[in-house]
PDB file of C-alpha atoms and ligand atoms in Angstrom:
ATOM      1  CA  MET E   1      -5.796   9.984 -65.089  1.00 71.00           C
ATOM      2  CA  LEU E   2      -3.447   9.250 -62.302  1.00 80.00           C
ATOM      3  CA  THR E   3      -3.826   5.821 -62.941  1.00 88.00           C
ATOM      4  CA  ARG E   4      -2.566   6.133 -66.488  1.00 88.00           C
ATOM      5  CA  PHE E   5       0.237   8.023 -64.680  1.00 87.00           C
ATOM      6  CA  LEU E   6       0.974   4.620 -62.502  1.00 88.00           C
ATOM      7  CA  LEU E   7       0.905   2.681 -65.577  1.00 91.00           C
ATOM      8  CA  TRP E   8       3.497   4.823 -67.466  1.00 92.00           C
ATOM      9  CA  ALA E   9       5.899   4.807 -64.260  1.00 89.00           C
ATOM     10  CA  VAL E  10       5.747   1.463 -64.220  1.00 89.00           C
ATOM     11  CA  PHE E  11       6.392   0.995 -67.632  1.00 90.00           C
ATOM     12  CA  LEU E  12       9.370   3.042 -67.482  1.00 91.00           C
ATOM     13  CA  LEU E  13      10.941   1.091 -64.475  1.00 91.00           C
ATOM     14  CA  LEU E  14      10.516  -1.972 -65.937  1.00 91.00           C
ATOM     15  CA  VAL E  15      11.621  -0.603 -69.184  1.00 90.00           C
ATOM     16  CA  GLY E  16      14.844   0.998 -67.835  1.00 89.00           C
ATOM     17  CA  ARG E  17      15.665  -2.080 -65.156  1.00 91.00           C
ATOM     18  CA  ALA E  18      15.086  -4.355 -68.437  1.00 90.00           C
ATOM     19  CA  ILE E  19      18.104  -2.286 -69.883  1.00 86.00           C
ATOM     20  CA  ARG E  20      20.244  -1.792 -67.425  1.00 90.00           C
ATOM     21  CA  ARG E  21      20.130  -5.443 -67.216  1.00 90.00           C
ATOM     22  CA  PHE E  22      20.543  -5.850 -70.624  1.00 87.00           C
ATOM     23  CA  PHE E  23      24.185  -3.909 -70.548  1.00 85.00           C
ATOM     24  CA  ALA E  24      25.172  -5.595 -67.238  1.00 87.00           C
ATOM     25  CA  GLY E  25      24.968  -8.608 -69.098  1.00 84.00           C
ATOM     26  CA  LEU E  26      26.770  -7.264 -71.809  1.00 81.00           C
ATOM     27  CA  THR E  27      29.987  -6.598 -69.872  1.00 77.00           C
ATOM     28  CA  GLU E  28      29.872  -9.584 -67.384  1.00 72.00           C
ATOM     29  CA  GLY E  29      29.741 -11.220 -70.472  1.00 68.00           C
ATOM     30  CA  ALA E  30      32.885  -9.753 -71.587  1.00 62.00           C
ATOM     31  CA  SER E  31      35.088  -9.973 -68.642  1.00 60.00           C
ATOM     32  CA  PRO E  32      33.369 -12.164 -65.914  1.00 58.00           C
ATOM     33  CA  ARG E  33      34.715 -10.764 -62.811  1.00 64.00           C
ATOM     34  CA  PRO E  34      35.889 -13.566 -60.200  1.00 66.00           C
ATOM     35  CA  ARG E  35      34.308 -13.987 -56.869  1.00 67.00           C
ATOM     36  CA  PRO E  36      36.264 -12.825 -54.096  1.00 64.00           C
ATOM     37  CA  GLN E  37      37.335 -15.359 -51.740  1.00 60.00           C
ATOM     38  CA  ARG E  38      36.570 -14.582 -48.324  1.00 56.00           C
ATOM     39  CA  PRO E  39      38.616 -15.913 -45.519  1.00 55.00           C
ATOM     40  CA  SER E  40      37.400 -18.042 -43.243  1.00 58.00           C
ATOM     41  CA  GLY E  41      36.296 -15.389 -40.652  1.00 59.00           C
ATOM     42  CA  PRO E  42      35.669 -12.310 -42.212  1.00 57.00           C
ATOM     43  CA  PRO E  43      35.395  -9.278 -39.967  1.00 56.00           C
ATOM     44  CA  GLU E  44      31.879  -8.208 -40.033  1.00 58.00           C
ATOM     45  CA  LYS E  45      31.592  -5.123 -42.323  1.00 68.00           C
ATOM     46  CA  GLY E  46      30.989  -2.025 -40.627  1.00 78.00           C
ATOM     47  CA  GLU E  47      32.569  -2.983 -37.318  1.00 77.00           C
ATOM     48  CA  LEU E  48      33.994  -0.902 -35.299  1.00 87.00           C
ATOM     49  CA  MET E  49      37.641  -1.034 -34.477  1.00 93.00           C
ATOM     50  CA  ILE E  50      38.516  -0.659 -30.568  1.00 93.00           C
ATOM     51  CA  ARG E  51      41.975   0.548 -29.178  1.00 95.00           C
ATOM     52  CA  ASP E  52      43.362  -1.640 -27.029  1.00 95.00           C
ATOM     53  CA  PRO E  53      44.020   0.516 -24.373  1.00 92.00           C
ATOM     54  CA  VAL E  54      47.865  -1.337 -23.780  1.00 93.00           C
ATOM     55  CA  CYS E  55      49.673  -1.155 -26.801  1.00 96.00           C
ATOM     56  CA  GLY E  56      47.223   1.079 -28.554  1.00 95.00           C
ATOM     57  CA  THR E  57      46.579  -1.438 -31.715  1.00 95.00           C
ATOM     58  CA  PHE E  58      43.144  -1.431 -33.356  1.00 95.00           C
ATOM     59  CA  VAL E  59      41.078  -4.617 -32.695  1.00 95.00           C
ATOM     60  CA  LEU E  60      37.998  -5.926 -33.585  1.00 94.00           C
ATOM     61  CA  PRO E  61      35.592  -6.568 -30.476  1.00 93.00           C
ATOM     62  CA  SER E  62      34.665  -9.794 -32.416  1.00 91.00           C
ATOM     63  CA  ARG E  63      38.419 -11.158 -32.139  1.00 91.00           C
ATOM     64  CA  ALA E  64      39.915  -9.294 -29.371  1.00 94.00           C
ATOM     65  CA  ALA E  65      40.422 -10.681 -25.969  1.00 95.00           C
ATOM     66  CA  SER E  66      38.071  -8.402 -23.952  1.00 94.00           C
ATOM     67  CA  MET E  67      37.444  -7.665 -20.264  1.00 92.00           C
ATOM     68  CA  ARG E  68      34.738  -5.920 -18.244  1.00 92.00           C
ATOM     69  CA  ASP E  69      35.635  -3.874 -15.449  1.00 87.00           C
ATOM     70  CA  ARG E  70      33.958  -0.421 -13.366  1.00 89.00           C
ATOM     71  CA  SER E  71      34.644   1.846 -16.826  1.00 86.00           C
ATOM     72  CA  GLY E  72      33.220  -0.558 -19.427  1.00 90.00           C
ATOM     73  CA  THR E  73      34.337  -3.363 -21.462  1.00 93.00           C
ATOM     74  CA  HIS E  74      37.812  -3.081 -22.894  1.00 94.00           C
ATOM     75  CA  TYR E  75      39.408  -5.419 -25.938  1.00 95.00           C
ATOM     76  CA  PHE E  76      42.850  -6.258 -26.298  1.00 96.00           C
ATOM     77  CA  CYS E  77      45.094  -7.975 -29.378  1.00 96.00           C
ATOM     78  CA  SER E  78      46.330 -10.455 -27.246  1.00 96.00           C
ATOM     79  CA  ASP E  79      45.877 -11.980 -23.662  1.00 96.00           C
ATOM     80  CA  THR E  80      49.367 -10.933 -22.901  1.00 96.00           C
ATOM     81  CA  CYS E  81      47.728  -7.489 -23.331  1.00 95.00           C
ATOM     82  CA  ARG E  82      44.841  -8.052 -21.031  1.00 95.00           C
ATOM     83  CA  GLN E  83      46.914  -9.370 -18.293  1.00 95.00           C
ATOM     84  CA  ALA E  84      48.889  -6.097 -18.291  1.00 94.00           C
ATOM     85  CA  TYR E  85      45.854  -4.308 -17.910  1.00 93.00           C
ATOM     86  CA  ILE E  86      44.402  -6.324 -15.471  1.00 91.00           C
ATOM     87  CA  LYS E  87      47.713  -5.821 -13.493  1.00 91.00           C
ATOM     88  CA  ALA E  88      47.901  -2.355 -14.028  1.00 85.00           C
ATOM     89  CA  PRO E  89      44.520  -0.758 -15.356  1.00 71.00           C
ATOM     90  CA  ARG E  90      45.919   2.968 -14.729  1.00 60.00           C
ATOM     91  CA  THR E  91      48.422   2.674 -17.714  1.00 46.00           C
ATOM     92  CA  ALA E  92      44.780   2.909 -20.158  1.00 46.00           C
TER      93      ALA E  92
HETATM   94 ZN1   ZN N 101      48.077  -4.903 -26.966  1.00 71.47          ZN
END
């Protein structure tokens, strides 16, 4: 009983997948979509933007200038902002 049900489930799954693939092939054949060109250094998807405490710009930590102090790691849009923060951290 149970094995029969499982066989049916697998069968339906396979058929459903085949049908979906068939239609996907049809639509793709009609309009081949160009692959999006990725820039050389794409930001990680889902990477959180962090606010530059000096100028308020949001930056990606992987690309930003960073600095650690007692309150944690800070990220800056440029070395100029980092220097400004080092000189006057209270403006954060
Ligand atoms: Zn900045």
